[in-house]
PDB file of C-alpha atoms in Angstrom:
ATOM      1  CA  UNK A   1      -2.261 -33.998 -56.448  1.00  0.00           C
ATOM      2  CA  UNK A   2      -2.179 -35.800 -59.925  1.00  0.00           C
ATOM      3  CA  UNK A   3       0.088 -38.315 -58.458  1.00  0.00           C
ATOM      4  CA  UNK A   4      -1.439 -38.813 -55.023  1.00  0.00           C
ATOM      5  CA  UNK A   5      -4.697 -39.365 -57.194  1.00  0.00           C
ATOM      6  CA  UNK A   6      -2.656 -42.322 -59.299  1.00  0.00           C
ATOM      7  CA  UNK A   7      -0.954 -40.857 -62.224  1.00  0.00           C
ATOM      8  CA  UNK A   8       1.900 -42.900 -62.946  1.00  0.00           C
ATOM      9  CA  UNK A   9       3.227 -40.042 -65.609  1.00  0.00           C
ATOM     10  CA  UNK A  10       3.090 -36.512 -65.104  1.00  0.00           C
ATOM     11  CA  UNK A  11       4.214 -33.504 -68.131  1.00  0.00           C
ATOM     12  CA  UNK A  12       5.906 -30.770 -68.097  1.00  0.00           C
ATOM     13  CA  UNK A  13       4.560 -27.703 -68.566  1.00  0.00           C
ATOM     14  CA  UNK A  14       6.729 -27.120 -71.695  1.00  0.00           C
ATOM     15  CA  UNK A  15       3.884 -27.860 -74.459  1.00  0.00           C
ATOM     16  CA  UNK A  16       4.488 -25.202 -77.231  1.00  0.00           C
ATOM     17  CA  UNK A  17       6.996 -23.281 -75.391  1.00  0.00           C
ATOM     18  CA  UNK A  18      10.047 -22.733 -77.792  1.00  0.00           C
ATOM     19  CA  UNK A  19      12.770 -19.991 -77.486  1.00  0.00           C
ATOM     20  CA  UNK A  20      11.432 -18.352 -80.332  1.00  0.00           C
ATOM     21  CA  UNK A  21       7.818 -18.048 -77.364  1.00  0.00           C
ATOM     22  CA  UNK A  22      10.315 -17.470 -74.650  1.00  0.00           C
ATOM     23  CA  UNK A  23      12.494 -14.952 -75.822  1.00  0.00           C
ATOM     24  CA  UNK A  24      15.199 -14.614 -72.825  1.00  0.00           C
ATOM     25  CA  UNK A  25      13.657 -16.214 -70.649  1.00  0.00           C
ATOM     26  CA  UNK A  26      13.442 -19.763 -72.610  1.00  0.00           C
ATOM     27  CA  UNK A  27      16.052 -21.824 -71.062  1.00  0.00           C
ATOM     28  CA  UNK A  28      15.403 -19.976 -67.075  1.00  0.00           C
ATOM     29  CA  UNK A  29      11.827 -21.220 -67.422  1.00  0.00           C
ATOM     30  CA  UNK A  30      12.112 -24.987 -68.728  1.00  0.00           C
ATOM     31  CA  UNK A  31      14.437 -25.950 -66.614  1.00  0.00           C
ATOM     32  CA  UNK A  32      12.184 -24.480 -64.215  1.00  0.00           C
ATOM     33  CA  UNK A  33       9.282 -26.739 -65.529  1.00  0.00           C
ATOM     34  CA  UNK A  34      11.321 -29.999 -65.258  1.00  0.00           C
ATOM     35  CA  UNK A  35      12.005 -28.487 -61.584  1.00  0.00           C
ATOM     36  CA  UNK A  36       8.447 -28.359 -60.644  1.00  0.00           C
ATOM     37  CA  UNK A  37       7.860 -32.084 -61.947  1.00  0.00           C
ATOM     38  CA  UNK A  38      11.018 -33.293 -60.466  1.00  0.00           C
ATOM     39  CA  UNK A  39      10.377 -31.574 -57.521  1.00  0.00           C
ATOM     40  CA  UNK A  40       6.935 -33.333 -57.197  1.00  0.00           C
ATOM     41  CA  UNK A  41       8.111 -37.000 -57.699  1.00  0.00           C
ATOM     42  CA  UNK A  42       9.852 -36.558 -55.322  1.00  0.00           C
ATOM     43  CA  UNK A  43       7.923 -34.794 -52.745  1.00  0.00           C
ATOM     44  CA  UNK A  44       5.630 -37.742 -53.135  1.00  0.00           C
ATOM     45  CA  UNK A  45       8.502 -40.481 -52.840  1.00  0.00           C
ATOM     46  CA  UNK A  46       7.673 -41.911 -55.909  1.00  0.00           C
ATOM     47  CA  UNK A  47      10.980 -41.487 -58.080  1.00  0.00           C
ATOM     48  CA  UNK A  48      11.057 -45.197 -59.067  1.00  0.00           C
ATOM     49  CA  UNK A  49       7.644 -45.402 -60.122  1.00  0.00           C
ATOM     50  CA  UNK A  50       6.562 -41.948 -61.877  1.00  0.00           C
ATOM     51  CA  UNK A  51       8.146 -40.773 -64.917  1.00  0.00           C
ATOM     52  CA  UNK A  52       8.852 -37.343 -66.239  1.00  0.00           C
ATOM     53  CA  UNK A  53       7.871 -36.705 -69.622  1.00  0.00           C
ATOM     54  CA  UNK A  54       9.303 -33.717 -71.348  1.00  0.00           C
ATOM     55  CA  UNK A  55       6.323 -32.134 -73.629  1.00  0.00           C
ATOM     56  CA  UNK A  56       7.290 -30.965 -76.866  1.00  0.00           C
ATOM     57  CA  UNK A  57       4.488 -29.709 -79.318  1.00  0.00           C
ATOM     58  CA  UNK A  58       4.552 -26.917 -82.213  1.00  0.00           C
ATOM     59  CA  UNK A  59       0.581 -26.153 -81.799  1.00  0.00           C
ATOM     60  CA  UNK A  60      -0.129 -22.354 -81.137  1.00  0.00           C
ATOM     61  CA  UNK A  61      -3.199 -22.204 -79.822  1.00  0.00           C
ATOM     62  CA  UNK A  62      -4.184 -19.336 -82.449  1.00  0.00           C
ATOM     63  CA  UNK A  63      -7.132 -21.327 -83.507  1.00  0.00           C
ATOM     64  CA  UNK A  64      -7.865 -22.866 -87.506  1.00  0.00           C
ATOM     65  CA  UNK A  65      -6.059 -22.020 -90.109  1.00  0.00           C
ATOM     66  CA  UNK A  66      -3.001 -20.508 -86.946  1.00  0.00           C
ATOM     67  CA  UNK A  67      -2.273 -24.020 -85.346  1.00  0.00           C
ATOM     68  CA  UNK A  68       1.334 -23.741 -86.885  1.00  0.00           C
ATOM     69  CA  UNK A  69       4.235 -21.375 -85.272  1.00  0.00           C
ATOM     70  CA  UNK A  70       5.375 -18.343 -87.765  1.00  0.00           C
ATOM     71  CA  UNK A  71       8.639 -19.942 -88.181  1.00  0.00           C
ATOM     72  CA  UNK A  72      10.156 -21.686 -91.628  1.00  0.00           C
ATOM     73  CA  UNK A  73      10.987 -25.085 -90.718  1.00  0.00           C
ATOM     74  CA  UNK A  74      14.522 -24.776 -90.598  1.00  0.00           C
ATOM     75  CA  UNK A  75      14.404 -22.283 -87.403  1.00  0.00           C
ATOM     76  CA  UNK A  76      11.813 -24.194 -86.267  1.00  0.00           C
ATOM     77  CA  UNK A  77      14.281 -27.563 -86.327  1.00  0.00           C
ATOM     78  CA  UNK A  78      16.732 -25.136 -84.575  1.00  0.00           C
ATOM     79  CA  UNK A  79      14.392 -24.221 -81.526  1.00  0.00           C
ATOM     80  CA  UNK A  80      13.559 -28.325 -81.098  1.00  0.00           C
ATOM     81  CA  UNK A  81      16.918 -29.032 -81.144  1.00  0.00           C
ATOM     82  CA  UNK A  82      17.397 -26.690 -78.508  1.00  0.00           C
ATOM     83  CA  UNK A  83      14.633 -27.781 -76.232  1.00  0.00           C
ATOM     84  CA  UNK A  84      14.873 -31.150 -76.607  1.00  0.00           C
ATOM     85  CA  UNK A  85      18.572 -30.837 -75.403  1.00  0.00           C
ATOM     86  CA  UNK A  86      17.703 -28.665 -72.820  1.00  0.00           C
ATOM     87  CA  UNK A  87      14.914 -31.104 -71.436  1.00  0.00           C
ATOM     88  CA  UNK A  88      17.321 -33.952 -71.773  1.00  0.00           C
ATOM     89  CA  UNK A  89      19.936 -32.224 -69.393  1.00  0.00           C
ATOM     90  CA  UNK A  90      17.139 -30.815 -66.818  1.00  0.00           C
ATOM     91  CA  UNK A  91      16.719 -34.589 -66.346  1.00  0.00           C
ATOM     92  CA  UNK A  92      13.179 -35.870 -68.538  1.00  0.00           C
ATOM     93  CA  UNK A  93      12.606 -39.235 -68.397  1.00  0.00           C
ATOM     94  CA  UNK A  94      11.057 -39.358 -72.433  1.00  0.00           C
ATOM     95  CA  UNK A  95      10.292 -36.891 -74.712  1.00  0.00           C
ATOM     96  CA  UNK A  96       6.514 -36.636 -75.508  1.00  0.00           C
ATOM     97  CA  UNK A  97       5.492 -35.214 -78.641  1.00  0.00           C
ATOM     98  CA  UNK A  98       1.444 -33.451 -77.893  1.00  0.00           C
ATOM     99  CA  UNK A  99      -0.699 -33.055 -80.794  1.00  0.00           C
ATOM    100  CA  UNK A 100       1.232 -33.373 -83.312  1.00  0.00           C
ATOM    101  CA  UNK A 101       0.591 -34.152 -86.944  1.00  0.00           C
ATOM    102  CA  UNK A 102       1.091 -31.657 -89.180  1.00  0.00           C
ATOM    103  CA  UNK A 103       3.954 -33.389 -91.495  1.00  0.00           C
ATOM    104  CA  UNK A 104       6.010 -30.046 -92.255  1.00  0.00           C
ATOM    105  CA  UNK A 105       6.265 -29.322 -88.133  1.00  0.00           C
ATOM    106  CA  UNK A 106       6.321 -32.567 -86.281  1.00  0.00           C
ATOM    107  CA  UNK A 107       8.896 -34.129 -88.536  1.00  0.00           C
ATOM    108  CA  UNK A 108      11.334 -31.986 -87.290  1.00  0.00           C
ATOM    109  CA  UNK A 109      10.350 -32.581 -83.950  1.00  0.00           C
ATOM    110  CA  UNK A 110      10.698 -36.258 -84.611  1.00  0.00           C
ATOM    111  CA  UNK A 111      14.606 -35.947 -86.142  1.00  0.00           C
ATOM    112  CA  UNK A 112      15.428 -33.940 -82.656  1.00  0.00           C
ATOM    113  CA  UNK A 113      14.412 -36.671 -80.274  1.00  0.00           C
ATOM    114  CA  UNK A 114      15.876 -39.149 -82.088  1.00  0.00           C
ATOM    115  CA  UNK A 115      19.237 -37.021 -82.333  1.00  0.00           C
ATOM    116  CA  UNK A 116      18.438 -36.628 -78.728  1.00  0.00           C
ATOM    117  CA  UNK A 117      19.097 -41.041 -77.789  1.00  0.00           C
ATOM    118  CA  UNK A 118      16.581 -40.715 -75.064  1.00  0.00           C
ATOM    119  CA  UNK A 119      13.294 -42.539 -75.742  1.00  0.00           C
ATOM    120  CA  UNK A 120       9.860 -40.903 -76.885  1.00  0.00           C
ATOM    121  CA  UNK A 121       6.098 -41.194 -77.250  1.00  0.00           C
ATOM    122  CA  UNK A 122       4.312 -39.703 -79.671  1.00  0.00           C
ATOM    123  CA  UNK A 123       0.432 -38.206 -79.667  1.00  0.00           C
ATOM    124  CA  UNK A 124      -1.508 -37.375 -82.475  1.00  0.00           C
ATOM    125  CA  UNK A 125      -4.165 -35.428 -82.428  1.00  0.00           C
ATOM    126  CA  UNK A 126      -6.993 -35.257 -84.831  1.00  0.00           C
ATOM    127  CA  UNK A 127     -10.494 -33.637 -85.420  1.00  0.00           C
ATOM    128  CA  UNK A 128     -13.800 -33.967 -87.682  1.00  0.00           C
ATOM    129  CA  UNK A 129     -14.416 -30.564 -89.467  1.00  0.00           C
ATOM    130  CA  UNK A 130     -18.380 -31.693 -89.254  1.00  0.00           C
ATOM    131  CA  UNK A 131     -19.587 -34.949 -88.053  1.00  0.00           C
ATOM    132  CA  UNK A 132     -19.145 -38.505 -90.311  1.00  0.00           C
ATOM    133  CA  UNK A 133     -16.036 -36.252 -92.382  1.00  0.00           C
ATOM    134  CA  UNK A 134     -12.475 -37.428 -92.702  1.00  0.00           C
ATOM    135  CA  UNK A 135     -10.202 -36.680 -89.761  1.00  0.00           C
ATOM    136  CA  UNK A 136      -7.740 -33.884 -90.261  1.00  0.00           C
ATOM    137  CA  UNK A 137      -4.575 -33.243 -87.935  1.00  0.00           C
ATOM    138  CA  UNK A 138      -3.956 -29.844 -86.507  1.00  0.00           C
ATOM    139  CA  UNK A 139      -2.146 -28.258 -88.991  1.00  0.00           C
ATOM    140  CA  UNK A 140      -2.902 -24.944 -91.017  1.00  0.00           C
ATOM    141  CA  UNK A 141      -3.216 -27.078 -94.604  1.00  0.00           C
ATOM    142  CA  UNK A 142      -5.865 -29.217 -91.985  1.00  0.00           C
ATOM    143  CA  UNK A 143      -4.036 -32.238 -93.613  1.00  0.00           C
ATOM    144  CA  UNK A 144      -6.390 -35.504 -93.500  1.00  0.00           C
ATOM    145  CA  UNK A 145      -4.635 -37.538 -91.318  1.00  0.00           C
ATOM    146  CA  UNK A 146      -4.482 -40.943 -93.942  1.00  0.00           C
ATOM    147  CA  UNK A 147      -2.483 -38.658 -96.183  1.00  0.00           C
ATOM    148  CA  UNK A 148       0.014 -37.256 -92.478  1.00  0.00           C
ATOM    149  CA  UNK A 149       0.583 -40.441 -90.670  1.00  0.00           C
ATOM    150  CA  UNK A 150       1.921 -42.575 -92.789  1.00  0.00           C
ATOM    151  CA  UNK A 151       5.167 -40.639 -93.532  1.00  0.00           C
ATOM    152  CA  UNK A 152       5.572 -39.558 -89.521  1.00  0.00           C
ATOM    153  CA  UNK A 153       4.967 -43.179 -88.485  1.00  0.00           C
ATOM    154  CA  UNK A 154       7.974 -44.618 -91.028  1.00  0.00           C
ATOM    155  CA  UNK A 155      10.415 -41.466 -89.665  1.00  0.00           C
ATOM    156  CA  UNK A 156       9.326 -42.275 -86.142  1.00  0.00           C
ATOM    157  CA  UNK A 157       9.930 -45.671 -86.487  1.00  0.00           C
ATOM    158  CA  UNK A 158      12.510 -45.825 -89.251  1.00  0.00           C
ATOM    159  CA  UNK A 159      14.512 -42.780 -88.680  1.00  0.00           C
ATOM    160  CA  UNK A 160      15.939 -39.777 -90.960  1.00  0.00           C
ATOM    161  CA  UNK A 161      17.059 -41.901 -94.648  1.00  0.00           C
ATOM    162  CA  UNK A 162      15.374 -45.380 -93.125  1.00  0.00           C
ATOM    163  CA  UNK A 163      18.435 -45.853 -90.789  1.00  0.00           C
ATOM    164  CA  UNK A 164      16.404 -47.874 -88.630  1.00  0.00           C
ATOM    165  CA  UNK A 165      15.421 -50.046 -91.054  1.00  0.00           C
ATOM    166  CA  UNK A 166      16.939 -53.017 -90.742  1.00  0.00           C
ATOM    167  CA  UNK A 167      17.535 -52.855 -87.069  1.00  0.00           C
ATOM    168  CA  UNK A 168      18.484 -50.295 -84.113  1.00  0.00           C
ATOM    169  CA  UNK A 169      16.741 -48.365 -81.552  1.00  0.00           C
ATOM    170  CA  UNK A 170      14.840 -45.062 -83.379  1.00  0.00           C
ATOM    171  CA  UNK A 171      13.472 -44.012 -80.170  1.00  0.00           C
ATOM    172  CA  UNK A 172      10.060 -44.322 -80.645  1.00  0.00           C
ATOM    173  CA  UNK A 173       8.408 -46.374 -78.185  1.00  0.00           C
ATOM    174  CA  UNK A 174       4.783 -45.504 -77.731  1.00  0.00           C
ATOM    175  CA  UNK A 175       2.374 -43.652 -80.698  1.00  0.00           C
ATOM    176  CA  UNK A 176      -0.851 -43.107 -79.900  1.00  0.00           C
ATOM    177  CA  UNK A 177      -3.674 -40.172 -79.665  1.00  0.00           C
ATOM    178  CA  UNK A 178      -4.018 -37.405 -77.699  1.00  0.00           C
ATOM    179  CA  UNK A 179      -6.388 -34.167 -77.654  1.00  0.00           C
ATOM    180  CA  UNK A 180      -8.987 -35.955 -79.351  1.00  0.00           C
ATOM    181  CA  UNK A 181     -12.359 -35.360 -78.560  1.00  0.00           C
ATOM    182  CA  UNK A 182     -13.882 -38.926 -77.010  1.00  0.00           C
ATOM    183  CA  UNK A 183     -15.797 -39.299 -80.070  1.00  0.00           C
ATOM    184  CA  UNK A 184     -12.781 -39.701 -82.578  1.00  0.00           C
ATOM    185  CA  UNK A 185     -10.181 -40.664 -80.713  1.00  0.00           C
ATOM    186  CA  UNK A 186     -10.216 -44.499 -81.232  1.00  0.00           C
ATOM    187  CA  UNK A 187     -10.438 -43.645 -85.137  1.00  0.00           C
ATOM    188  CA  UNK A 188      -6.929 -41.666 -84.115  1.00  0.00           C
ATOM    189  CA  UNK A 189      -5.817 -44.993 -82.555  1.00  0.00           C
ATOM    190  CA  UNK A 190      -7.132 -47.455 -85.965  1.00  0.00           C
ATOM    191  CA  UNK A 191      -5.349 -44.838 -88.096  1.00  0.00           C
ATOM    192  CA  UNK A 192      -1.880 -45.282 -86.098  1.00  0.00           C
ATOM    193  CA  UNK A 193      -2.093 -48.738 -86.402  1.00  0.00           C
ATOM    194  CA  UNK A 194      -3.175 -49.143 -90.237  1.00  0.00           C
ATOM    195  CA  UNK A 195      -0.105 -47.093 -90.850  1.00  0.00           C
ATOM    196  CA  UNK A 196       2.229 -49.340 -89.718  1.00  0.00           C
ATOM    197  CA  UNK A 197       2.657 -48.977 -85.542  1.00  0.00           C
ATOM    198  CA  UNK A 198       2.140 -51.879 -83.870  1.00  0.00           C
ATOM    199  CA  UNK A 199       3.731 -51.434 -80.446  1.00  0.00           C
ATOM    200  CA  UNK A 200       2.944 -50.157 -77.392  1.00  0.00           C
ATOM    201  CA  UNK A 201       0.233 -46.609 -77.690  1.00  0.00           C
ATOM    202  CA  UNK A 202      -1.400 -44.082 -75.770  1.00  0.00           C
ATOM    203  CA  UNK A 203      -4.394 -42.514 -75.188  1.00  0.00           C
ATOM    204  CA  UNK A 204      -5.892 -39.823 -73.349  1.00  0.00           C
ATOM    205  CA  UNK A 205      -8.723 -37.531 -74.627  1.00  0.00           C
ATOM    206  CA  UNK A 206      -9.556 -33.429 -74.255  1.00  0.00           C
ATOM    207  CA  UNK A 207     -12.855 -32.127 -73.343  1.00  0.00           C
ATOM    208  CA  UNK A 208     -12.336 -28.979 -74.953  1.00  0.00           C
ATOM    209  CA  UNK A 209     -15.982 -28.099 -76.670  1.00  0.00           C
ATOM    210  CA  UNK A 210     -15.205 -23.970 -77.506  1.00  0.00           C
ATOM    211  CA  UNK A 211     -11.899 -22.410 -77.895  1.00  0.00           C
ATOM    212  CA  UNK A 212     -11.689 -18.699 -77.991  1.00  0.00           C
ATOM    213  CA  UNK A 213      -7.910 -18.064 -79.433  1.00  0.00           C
ATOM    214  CA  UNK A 214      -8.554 -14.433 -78.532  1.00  0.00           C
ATOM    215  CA  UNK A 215      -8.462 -14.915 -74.790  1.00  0.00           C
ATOM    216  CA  UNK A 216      -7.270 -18.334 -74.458  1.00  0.00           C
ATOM    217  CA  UNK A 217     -10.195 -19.887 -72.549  1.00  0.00           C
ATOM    218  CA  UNK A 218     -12.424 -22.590 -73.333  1.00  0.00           C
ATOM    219  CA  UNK A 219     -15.960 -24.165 -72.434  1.00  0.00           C
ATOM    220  CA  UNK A 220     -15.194 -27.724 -71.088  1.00  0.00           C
ATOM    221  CA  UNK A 221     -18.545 -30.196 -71.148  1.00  0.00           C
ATOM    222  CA  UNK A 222     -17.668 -31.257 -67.896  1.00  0.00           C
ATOM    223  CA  UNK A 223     -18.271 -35.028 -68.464  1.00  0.00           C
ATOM    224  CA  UNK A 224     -19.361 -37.002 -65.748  1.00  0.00           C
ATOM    225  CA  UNK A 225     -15.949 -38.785 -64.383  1.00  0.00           C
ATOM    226  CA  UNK A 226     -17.216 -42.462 -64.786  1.00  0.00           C
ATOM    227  CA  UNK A 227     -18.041 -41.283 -68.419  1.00  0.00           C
ATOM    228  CA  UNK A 228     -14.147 -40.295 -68.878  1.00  0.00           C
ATOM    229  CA  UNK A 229     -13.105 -43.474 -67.413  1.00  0.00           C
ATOM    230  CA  UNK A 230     -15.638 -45.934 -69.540  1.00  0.00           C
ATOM    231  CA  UNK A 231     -13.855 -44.062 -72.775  1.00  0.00           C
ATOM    232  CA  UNK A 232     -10.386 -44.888 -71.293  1.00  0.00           C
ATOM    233  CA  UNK A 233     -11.364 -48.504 -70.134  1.00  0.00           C
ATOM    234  CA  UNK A 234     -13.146 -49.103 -73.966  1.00  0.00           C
ATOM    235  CA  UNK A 235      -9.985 -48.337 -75.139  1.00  0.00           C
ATOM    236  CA  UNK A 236      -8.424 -50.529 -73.573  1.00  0.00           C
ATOM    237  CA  UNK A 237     -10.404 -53.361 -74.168  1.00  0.00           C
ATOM    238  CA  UNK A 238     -10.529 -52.228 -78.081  1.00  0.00           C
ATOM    239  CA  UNK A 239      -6.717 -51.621 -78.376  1.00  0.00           C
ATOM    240  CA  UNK A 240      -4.974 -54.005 -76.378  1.00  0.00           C
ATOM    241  CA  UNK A 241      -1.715 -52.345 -76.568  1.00  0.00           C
ATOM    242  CA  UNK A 242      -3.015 -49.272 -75.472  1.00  0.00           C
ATOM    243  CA  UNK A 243      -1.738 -49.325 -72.421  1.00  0.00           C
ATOM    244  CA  UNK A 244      -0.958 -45.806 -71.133  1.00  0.00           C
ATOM    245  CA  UNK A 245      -4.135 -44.012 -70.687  1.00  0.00           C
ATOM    246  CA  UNK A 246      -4.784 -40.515 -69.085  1.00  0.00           C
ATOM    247  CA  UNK A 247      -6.617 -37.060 -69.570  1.00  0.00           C
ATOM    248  CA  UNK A 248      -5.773 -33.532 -71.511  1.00  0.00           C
ATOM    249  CA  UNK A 249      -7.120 -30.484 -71.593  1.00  0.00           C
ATOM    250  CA  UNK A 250     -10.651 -29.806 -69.322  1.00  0.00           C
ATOM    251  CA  UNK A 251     -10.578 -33.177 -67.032  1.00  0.00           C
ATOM    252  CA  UNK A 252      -9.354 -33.168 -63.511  1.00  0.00           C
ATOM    253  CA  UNK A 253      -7.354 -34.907 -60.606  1.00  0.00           C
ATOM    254  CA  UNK A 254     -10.806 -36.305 -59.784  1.00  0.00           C
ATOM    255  CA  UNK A 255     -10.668 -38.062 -63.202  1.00  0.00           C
ATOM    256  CA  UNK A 256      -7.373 -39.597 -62.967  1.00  0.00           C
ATOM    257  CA  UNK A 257      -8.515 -40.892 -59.421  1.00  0.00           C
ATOM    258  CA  UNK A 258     -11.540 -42.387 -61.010  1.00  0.00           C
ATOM    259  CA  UNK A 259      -9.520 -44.083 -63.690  1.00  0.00           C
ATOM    260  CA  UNK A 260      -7.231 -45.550 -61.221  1.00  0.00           C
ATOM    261  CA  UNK A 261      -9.560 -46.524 -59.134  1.00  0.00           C
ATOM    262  CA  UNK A 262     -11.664 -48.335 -62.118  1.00  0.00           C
ATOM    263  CA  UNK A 263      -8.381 -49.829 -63.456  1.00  0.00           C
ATOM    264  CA  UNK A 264      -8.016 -51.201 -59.981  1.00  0.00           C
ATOM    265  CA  UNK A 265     -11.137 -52.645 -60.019  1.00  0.00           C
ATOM    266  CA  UNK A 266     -10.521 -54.383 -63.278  1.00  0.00           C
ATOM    267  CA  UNK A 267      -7.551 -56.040 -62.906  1.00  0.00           C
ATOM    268  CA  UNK A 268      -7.410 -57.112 -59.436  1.00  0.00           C
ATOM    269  CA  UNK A 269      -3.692 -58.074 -60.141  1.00  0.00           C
ATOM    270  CA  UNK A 270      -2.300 -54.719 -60.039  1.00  0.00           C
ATOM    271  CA  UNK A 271      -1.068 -54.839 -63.600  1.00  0.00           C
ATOM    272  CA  UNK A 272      -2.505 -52.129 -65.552  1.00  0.00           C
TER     273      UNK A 272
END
């Protein structure tokens, strides 16, 4: 559906899910989620023009002060390792790191894609604690994100010891926001780029306005799908390289179709 309605990139359904999560059934069930996207590329004949991302994210969904997994770090490197191989061979086009920014658990997320030689994007995600407050990733320290950035961006960019310094390929070839409520993301997006990315990014929002960690649901505000779209379009226009744009947690097919079909409408050229 997601694809018919125009989404050029489509996840899989892999975000937090870690053999420590899985148990047994870890490797069985993401090679069955790289399946399921491959699967629907090409049911909709569109394997030269969609890409598989493989999602890869440490955020439990236990709610503040929980957001990190129970692991140390080291086990934790271990498990990403693991999946990031496993995506790799189940045939992911990129790795895409979701809402990270906690420095202690994306970093090692970082090192195992770039171990990996297959390219990745990477989404931060930030939040105001109350309104007009510094932004803090989703970490359990709720680190602000001018003091978590700067060190991810130079180890995305740079690599483990600054061996991409002075030339190579570390990997990363989109940073950007994700899971940010409308409201903050585009200070996400200033943030990136004041810490030293200046390359291609991404952006795409959540709608998420109530979380109960208890039973995993959530009140959505149900924005108005030309109000989704105007964010996406403003960010656009604000962030010129922000050129990969689409929608996380509480927005719809019928939002993706009304971003396409605004995008269309924008740049009659077909290049968006």
């Amino acid at each position: 559906d997601y694809i018919n309605a125009g989404a050029q990139i489509i996840t899989t359904n892999t975000f937090g899910r870690t053999r420590e999560v899985l148990g047994t059934d870890f490797e069985e069930l993401t090679r069955a989620a790289v399946d399921c996207a491959l699967e629907a590329r090409g049911r909709t004949g569109t394997e030269d023009s969609v890409i598989v991302a493989g999602s890869l994210a440490y955020h439990s969904a236990r709610g503040p002060g929980n957001y990190d997994p129970t692991q140390d770090p080291d086990s934790w490197g271990n498990d990403m390792n693991d999946l990031v191989r496993l995506l790799k061979a189940a045939g992911v086009d990129v790795l895409l790191l979701e809402m990270v920014g906690g420095p202690t658990f994306t970093a090692p997320i970082i090192r195992a894609a770039q171990a990996s030689r297959i390219p990745f994007w990477v989404g931060f995600s930030a939040y105001e604690e109350t309104e007009g407050n510094a932004l803090r990733v989703f970490d359990n320290a709720a680190t602000p994100i001018n003091e978590a950035l700067p060190g991810l961006i130079r180890l995305a960019t740079e690599g483990p010891e600054r061996i991409f310094k002075d030339g190579g390929d570390s990997g990363a070839d989109v940073i950007g926001a994700m899971h940010c409520k409308p409201a903050v993301l585009g200070a996400v997006l200033e943030a990136v780029q004041f810490h030293g990315w200046d390359g291609t990014m991404l952006a795409y929002p959540d709608d998420v306005q109530e979380w109960n960690p208890a039973t995993k649901s959530g009140v959505y505000s149900k924005d108005a799908v030309d109000v989704y779209s105007t964010h996406c379009v403003t960010w656009r226009r604000d962030f010129p390289k922000c050129t990969l744009l689409g929608a996380c947690c509480g927005f719809s097919v019928k939002h993706i179709a009304d971003l396409y079909q605004r995008l269309r409408m924008e740049t009659p050229d077909g290049k968006f």
